XYZ file of N, CA and C in Angstrom:
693
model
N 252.646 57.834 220.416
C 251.336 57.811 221.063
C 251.431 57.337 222.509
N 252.842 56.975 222.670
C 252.627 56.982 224.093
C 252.423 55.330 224.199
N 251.954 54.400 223.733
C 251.623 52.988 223.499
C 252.702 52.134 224.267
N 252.175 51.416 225.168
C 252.821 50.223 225.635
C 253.239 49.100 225.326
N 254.408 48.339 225.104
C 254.369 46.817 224.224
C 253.493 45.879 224.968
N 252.932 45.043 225.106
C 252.414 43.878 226.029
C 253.114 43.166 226.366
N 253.027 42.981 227.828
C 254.360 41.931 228.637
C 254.403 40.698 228.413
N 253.279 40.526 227.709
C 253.073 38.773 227.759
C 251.772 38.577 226.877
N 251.827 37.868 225.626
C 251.386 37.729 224.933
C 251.286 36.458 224.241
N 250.530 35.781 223.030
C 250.055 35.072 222.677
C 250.349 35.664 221.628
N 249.292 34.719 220.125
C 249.341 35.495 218.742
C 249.043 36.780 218.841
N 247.696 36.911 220.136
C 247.078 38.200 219.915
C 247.283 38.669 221.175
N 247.190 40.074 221.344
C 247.180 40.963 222.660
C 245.973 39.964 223.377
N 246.329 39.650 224.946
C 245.151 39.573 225.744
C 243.316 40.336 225.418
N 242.939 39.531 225.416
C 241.627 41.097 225.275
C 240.494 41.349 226.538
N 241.534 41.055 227.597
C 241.061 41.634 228.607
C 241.100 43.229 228.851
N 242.084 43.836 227.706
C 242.441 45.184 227.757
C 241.185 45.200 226.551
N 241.063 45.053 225.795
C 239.901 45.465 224.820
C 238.416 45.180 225.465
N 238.744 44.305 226.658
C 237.301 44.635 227.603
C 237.334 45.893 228.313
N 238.327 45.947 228.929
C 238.527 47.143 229.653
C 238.280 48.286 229.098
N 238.873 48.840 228.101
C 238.878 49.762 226.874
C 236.943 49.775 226.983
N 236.446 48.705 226.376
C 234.970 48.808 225.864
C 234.272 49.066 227.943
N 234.740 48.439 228.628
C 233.850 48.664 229.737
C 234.040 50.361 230.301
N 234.968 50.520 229.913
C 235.135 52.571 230.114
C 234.781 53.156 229.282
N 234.364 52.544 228.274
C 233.254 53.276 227.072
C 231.756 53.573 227.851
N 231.190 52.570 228.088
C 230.465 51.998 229.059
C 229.820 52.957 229.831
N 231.179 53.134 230.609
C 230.780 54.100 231.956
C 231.118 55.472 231.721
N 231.522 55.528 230.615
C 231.072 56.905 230.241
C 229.749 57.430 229.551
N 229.248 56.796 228.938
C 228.065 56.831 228.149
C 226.990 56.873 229.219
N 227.385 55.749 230.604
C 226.292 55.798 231.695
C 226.447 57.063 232.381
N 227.164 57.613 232.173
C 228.188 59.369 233.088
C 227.053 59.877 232.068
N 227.231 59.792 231.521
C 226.191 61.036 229.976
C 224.765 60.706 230.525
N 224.106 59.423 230.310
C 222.635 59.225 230.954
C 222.021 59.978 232.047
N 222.764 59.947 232.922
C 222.556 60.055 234.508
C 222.504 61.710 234.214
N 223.333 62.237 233.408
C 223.207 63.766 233.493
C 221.639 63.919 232.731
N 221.600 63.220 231.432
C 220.629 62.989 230.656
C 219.236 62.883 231.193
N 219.181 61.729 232.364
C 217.853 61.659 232.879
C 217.568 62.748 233.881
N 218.736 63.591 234.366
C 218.197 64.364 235.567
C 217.856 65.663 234.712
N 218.218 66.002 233.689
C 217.724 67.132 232.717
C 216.155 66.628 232.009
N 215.918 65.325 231.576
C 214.692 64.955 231.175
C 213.755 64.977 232.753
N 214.080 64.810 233.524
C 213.285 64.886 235.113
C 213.017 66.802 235.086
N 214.005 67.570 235.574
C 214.067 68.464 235.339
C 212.781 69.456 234.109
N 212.977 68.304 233.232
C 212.130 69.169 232.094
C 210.392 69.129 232.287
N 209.876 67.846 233.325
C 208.862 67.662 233.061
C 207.869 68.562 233.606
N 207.037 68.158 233.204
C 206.132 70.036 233.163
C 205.592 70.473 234.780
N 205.776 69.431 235.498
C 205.166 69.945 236.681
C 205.900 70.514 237.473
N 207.565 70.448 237.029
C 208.540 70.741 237.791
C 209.528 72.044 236.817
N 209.523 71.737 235.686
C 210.091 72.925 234.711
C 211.245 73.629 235.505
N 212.087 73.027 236.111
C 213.289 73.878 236.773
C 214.578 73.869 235.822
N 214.288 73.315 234.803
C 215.543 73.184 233.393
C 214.929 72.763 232.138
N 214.963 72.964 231.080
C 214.616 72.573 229.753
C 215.568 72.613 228.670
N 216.251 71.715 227.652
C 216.392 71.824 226.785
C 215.973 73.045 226.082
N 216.927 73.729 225.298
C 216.628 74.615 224.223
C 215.734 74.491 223.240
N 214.565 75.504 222.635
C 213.291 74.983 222.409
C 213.628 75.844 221.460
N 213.931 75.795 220.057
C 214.015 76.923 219.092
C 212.778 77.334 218.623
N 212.798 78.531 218.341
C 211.104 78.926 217.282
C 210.258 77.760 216.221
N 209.295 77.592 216.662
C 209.115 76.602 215.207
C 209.160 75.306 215.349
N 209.919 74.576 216.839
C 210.353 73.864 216.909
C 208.805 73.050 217.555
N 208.976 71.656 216.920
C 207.639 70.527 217.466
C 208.305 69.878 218.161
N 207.232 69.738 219.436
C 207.376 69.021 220.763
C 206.933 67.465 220.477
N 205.628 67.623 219.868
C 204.996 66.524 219.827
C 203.989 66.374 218.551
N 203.699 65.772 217.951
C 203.011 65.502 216.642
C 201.837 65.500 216.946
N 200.897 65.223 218.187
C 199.984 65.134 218.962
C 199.062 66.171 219.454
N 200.111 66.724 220.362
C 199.860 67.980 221.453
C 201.072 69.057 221.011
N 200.263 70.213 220.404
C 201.264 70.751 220.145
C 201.612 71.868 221.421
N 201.319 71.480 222.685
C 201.797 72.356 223.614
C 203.604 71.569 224.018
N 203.581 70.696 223.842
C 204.912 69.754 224.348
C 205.927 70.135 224.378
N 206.961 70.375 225.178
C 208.612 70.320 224.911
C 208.895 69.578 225.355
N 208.619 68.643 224.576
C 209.568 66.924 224.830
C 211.418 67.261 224.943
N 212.189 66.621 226.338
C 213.919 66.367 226.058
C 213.937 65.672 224.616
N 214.161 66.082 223.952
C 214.242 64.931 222.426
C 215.788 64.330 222.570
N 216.581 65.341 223.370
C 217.788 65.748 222.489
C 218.283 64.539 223.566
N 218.006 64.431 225.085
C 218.083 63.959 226.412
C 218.044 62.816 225.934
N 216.399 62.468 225.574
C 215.654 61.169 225.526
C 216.819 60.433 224.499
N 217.125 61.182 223.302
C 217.989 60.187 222.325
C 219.848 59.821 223.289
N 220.299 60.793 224.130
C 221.414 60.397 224.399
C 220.984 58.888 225.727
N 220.021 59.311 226.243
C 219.547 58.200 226.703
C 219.482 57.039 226.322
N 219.334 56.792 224.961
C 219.073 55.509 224.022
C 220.065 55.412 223.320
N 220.843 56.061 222.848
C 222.340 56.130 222.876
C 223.794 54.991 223.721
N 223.337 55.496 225.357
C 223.854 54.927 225.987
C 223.785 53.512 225.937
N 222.573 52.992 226.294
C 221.731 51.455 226.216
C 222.884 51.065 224.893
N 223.166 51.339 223.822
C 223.632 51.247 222.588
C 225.366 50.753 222.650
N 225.682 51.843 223.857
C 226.920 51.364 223.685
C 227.495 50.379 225.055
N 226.854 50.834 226.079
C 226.667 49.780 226.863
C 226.389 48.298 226.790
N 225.965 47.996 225.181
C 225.346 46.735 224.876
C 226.954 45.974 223.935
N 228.212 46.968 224.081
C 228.816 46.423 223.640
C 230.186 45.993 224.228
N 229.649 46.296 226.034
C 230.684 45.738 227.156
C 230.112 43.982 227.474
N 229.249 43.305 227.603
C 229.007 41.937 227.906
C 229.975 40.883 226.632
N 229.941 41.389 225.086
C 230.631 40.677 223.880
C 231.949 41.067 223.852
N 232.542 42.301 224.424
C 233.954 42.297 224.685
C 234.078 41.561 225.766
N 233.870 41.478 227.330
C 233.650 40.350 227.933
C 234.271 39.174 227.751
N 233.423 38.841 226.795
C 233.261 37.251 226.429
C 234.171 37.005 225.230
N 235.115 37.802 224.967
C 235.844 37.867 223.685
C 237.032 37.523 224.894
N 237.251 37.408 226.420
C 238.592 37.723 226.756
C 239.342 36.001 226.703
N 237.964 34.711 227.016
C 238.374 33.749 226.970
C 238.394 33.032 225.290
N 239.376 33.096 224.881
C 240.030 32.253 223.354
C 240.529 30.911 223.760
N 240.384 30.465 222.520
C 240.320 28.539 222.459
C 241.922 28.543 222.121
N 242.724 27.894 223.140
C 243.841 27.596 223.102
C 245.066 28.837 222.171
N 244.831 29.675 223.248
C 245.703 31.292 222.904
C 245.141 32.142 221.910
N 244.431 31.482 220.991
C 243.972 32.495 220.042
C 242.774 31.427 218.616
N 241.490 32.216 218.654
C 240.484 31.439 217.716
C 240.252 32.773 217.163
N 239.286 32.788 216.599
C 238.567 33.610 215.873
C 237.764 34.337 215.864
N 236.914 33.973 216.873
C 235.622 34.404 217.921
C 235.417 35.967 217.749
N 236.997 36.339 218.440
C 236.468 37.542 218.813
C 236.229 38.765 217.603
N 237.267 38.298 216.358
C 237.026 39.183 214.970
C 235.779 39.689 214.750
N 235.335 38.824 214.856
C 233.755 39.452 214.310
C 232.943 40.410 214.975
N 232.907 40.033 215.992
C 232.740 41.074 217.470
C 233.427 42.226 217.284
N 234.367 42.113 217.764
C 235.235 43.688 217.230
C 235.208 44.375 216.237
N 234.944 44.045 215.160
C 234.598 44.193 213.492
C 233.103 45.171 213.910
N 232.350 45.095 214.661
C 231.101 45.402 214.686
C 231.117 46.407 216.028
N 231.729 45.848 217.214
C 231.461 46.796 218.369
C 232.542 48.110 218.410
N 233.572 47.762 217.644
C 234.792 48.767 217.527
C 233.878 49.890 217.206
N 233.926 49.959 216.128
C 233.276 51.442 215.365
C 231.845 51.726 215.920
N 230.842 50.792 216.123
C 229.638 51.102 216.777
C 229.744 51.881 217.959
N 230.976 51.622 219.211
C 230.650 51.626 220.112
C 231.406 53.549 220.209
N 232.431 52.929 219.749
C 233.473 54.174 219.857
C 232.527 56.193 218.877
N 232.102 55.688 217.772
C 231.296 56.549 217.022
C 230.156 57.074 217.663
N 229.180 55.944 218.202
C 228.354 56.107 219.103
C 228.497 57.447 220.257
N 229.172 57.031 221.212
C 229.339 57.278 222.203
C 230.073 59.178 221.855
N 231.099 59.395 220.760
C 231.404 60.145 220.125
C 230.188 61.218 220.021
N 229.428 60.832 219.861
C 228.693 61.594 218.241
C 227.294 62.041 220.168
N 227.385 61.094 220.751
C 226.557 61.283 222.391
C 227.218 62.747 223.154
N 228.555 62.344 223.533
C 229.271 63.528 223.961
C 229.113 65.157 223.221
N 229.018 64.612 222.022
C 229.182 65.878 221.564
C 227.603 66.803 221.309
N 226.690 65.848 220.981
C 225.340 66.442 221.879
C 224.858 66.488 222.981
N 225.341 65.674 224.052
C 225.493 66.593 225.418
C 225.654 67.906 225.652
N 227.155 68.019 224.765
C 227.984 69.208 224.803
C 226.617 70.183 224.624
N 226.296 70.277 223.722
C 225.512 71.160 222.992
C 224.233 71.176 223.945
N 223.011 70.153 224.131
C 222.619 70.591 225.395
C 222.978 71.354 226.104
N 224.019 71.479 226.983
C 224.762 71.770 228.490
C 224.734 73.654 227.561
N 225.497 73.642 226.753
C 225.744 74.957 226.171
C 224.409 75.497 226.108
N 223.013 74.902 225.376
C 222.067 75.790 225.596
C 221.238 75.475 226.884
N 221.596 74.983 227.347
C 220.465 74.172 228.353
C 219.296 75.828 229.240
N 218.445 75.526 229.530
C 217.697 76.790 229.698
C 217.574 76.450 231.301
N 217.545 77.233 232.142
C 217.532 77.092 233.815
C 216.547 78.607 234.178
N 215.865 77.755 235.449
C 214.950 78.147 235.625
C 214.549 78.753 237.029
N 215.612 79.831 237.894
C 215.889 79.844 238.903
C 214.560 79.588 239.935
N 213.603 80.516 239.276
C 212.021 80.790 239.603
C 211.312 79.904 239.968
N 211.354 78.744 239.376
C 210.796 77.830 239.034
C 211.271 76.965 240.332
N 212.569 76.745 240.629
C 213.172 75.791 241.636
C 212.708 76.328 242.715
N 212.710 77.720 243.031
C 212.245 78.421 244.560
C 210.619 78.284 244.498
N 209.496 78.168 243.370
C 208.232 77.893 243.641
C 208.277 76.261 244.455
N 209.295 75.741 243.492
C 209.098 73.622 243.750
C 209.083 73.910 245.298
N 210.621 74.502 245.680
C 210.927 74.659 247.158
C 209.638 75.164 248.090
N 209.184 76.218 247.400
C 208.185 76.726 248.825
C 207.074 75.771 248.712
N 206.779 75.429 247.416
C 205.351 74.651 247.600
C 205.128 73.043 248.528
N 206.554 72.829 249.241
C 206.563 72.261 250.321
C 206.408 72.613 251.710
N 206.626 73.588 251.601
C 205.969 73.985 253.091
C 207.551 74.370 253.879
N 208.589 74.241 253.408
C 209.765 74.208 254.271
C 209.955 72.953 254.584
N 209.488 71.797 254.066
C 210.019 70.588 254.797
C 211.851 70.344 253.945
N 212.252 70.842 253.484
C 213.250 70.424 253.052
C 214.022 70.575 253.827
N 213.702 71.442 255.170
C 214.968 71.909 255.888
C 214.660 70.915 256.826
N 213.550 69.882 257.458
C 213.992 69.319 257.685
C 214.914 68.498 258.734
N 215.684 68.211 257.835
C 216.992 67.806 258.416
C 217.968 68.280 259.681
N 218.080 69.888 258.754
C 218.603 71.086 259.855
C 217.627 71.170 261.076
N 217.114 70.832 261.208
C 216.090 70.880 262.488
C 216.381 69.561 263.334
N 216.291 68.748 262.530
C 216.560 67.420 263.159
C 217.925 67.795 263.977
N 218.523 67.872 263.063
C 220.397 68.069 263.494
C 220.538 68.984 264.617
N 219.739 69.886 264.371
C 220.474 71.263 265.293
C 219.452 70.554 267.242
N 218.424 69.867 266.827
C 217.712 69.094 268.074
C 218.539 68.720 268.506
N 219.152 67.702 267.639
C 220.116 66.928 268.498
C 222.010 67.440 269.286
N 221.913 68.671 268.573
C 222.969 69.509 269.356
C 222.706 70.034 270.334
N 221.460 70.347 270.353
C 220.805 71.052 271.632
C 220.598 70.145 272.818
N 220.858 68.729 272.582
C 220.529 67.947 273.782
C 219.889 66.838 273.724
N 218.642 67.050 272.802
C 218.069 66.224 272.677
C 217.914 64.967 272.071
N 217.693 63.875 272.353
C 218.524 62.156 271.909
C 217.845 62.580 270.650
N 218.063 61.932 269.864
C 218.337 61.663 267.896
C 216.619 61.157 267.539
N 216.540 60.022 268.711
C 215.284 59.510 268.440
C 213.808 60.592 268.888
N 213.665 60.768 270.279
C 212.713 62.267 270.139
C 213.013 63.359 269.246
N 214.252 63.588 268.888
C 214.066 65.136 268.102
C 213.801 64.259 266.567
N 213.982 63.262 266.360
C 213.088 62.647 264.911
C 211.801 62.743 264.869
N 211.332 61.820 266.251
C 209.811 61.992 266.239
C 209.293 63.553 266.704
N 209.895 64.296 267.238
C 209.286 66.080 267.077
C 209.352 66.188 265.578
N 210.403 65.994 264.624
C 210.397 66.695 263.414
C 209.286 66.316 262.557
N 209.698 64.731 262.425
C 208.100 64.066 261.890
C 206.825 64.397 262.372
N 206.556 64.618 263.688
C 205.196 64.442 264.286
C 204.829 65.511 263.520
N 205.471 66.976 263.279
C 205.620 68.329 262.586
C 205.219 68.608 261.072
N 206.203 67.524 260.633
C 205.999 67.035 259.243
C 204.781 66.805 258.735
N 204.412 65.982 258.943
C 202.692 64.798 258.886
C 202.066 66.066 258.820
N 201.613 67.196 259.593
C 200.819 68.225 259.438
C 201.279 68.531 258.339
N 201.889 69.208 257.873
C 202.229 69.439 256.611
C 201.711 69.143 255.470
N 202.148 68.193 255.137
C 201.810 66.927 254.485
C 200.118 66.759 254.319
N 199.460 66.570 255.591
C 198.178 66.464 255.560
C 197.342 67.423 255.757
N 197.434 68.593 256.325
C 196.608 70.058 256.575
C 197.326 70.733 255.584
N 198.323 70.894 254.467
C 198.704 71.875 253.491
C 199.169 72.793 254.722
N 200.160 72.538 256.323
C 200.380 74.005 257.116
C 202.191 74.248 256.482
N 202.425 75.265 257.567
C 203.609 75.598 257.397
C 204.373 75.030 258.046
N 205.821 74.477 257.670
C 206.800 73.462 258.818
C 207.225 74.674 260.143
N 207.762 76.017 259.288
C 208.220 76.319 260.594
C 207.420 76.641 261.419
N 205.714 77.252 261.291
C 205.029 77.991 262.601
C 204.547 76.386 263.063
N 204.452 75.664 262.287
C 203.945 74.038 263.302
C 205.567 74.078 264.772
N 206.029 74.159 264.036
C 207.536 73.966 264.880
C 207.934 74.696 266.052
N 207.485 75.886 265.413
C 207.405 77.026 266.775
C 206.404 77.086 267.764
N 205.264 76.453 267.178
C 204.094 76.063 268.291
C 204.453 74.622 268.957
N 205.014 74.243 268.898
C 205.629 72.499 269.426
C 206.444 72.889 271.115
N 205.913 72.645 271.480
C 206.222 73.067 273.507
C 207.690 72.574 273.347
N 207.510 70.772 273.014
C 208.750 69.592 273.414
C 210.003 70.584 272.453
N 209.387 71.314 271.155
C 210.815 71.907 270.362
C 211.224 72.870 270.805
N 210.412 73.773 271.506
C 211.165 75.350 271.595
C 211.513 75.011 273.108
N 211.503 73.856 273.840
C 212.600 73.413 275.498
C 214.037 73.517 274.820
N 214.039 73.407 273.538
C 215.366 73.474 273.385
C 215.753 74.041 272.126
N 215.003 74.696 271.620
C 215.311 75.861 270.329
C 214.248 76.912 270.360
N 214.806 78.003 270.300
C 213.836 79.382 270.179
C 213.401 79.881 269.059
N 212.245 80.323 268.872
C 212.007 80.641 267.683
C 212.722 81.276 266.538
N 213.824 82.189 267.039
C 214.368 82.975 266.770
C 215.324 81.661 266.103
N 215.682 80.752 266.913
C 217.311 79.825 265.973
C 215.945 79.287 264.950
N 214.682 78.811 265.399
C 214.366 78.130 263.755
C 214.140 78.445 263.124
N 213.601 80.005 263.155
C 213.726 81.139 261.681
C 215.289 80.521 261.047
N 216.057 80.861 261.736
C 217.476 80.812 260.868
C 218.235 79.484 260.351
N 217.071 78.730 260.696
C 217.480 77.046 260.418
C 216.659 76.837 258.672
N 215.798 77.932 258.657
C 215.151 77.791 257.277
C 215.878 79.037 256.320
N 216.846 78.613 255.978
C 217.836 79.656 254.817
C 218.591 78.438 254.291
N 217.878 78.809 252.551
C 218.231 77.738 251.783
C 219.907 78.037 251.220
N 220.259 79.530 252.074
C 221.745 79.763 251.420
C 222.732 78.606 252.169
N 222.325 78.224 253.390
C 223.021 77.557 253.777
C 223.125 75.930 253.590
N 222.445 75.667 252.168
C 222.615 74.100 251.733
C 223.359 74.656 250.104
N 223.330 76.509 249.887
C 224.445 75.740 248.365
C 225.490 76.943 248.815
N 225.776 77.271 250.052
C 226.604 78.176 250.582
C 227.872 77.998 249.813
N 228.170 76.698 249.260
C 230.113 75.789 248.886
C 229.459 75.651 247.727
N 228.662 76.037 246.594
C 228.372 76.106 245.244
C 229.734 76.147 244.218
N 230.145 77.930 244.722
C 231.170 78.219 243.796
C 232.008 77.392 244.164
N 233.037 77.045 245.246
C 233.992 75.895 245.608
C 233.926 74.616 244.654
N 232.442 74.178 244.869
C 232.307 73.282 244.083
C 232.743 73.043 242.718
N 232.249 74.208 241.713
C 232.340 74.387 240.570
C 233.838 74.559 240.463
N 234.745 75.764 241.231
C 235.450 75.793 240.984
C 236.620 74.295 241.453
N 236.676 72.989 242.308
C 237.064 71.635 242.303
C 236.861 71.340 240.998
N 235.792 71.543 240.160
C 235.425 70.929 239.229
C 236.213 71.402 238.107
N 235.779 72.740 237.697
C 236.185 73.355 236.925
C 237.435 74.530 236.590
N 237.981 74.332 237.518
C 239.155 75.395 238.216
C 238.797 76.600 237.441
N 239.631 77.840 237.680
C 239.583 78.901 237.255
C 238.907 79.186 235.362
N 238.259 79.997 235.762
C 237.411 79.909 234.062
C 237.845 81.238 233.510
């Protein structure tokens, strides 16, 4: 198995490694959440840009039967909390009363299999999520427009400040821009193109092309493929 002897030992192995061991349990289970809560965010109804798999037949809610509650999300969520609750008692298992007491048996007796099964039995309904998970391309480009273009933003800010202009005015042009938005329901780019102080140093023509959302997932596939190499 590959197993190391311990360099230095007592009756019992150190159990600073059986903290360690339980604190990378830990942070994997919190790795699972974080995917967990951005799919339960994702799901909620005002935004619907991803959902859990919703089979025929299937109840949302005992209540409202319009619901597609994350069930599957919400439980790996509570899951985590579960095994996470069993890195502070490994911890505290690392200091023993003169090389070796008893303390920690009992602890381990209980967080071993809890934590390890747990976390097991989490991954592998993730898995299954991720496999059906439902995506909602439509849905993400309504979220997007129903801002007005402020997402771009940024690219405006940025490309100001290539053009010349100090960091701090081309902020307050972008914001001053923004706020309409925001408060009249207008559009970011024709506010932008009517702005005297913005088009001294960008033409209408570059801020049409500053609003193309290809150019924030342009390195998508790259991405996936760092991640996932050749499929």
């Amino acid at each position: 198995m590959g197993l190391i002897p311990e360099p230095l030992s007592t009756q019992v192995i150190p159990r600073d490694r059986h903290a360690m061991f339980f604190s990378i349990l830990g942070v994997i289970a919190s790795s699972l959440e974080r995917l967990a809560v951005e799919i339960r965010h994702m799901q909620r109804t005002e935004l619907r840009e991803a959902e859990e798999y919703f089979s025929p037949g299937q109840k949302g809610s005992s209540a409202m039967p319009h619901k597609r509650n994350p069930v599957l999300t919400e439980n790996i969520t509570g899951l985590a909390r579960v095994v996470r609750s069993s890195v502070i008692p490994a911890l505290e298992n690392v200091a023993l009363w003169h090389e070796r007491d008893i303390s920690h048996s009992s602890v381990e007796r209980m967080i071993g299999p809890d934590a390890t099964v747990t976390l097991d039995f989490a991954i592998a309904r993730m898995t299954g999520v991720i496999e059906k998970l439902m995506v909602y391309p439509n849905m993400m480009q309504r979220n997007l427009d129903a801002l007005g273009g402020l997402v771009f933003s940024q690219r405006v800010l940025l490309a100001l400040t290539q053009a010349g202009m100090s960091r701090e005015a081309a902020y307050n042009a972008v914001q001053r821009n923004a706020m309409k938005v925001w408060k009249e329901d207008a559009d970011f780019l024709q506010e932008l193109q009517a702005d005297k102080e913005v088009l001294e140093k960008i033409s209408t023509e570059e801020l049409s092309e500053l609003f193309d959302i290809g150019y924030h997932i342009k390195n998508i596939d790259k991405i996936f493929l760092r991640v996932f190499g050749e499929c």
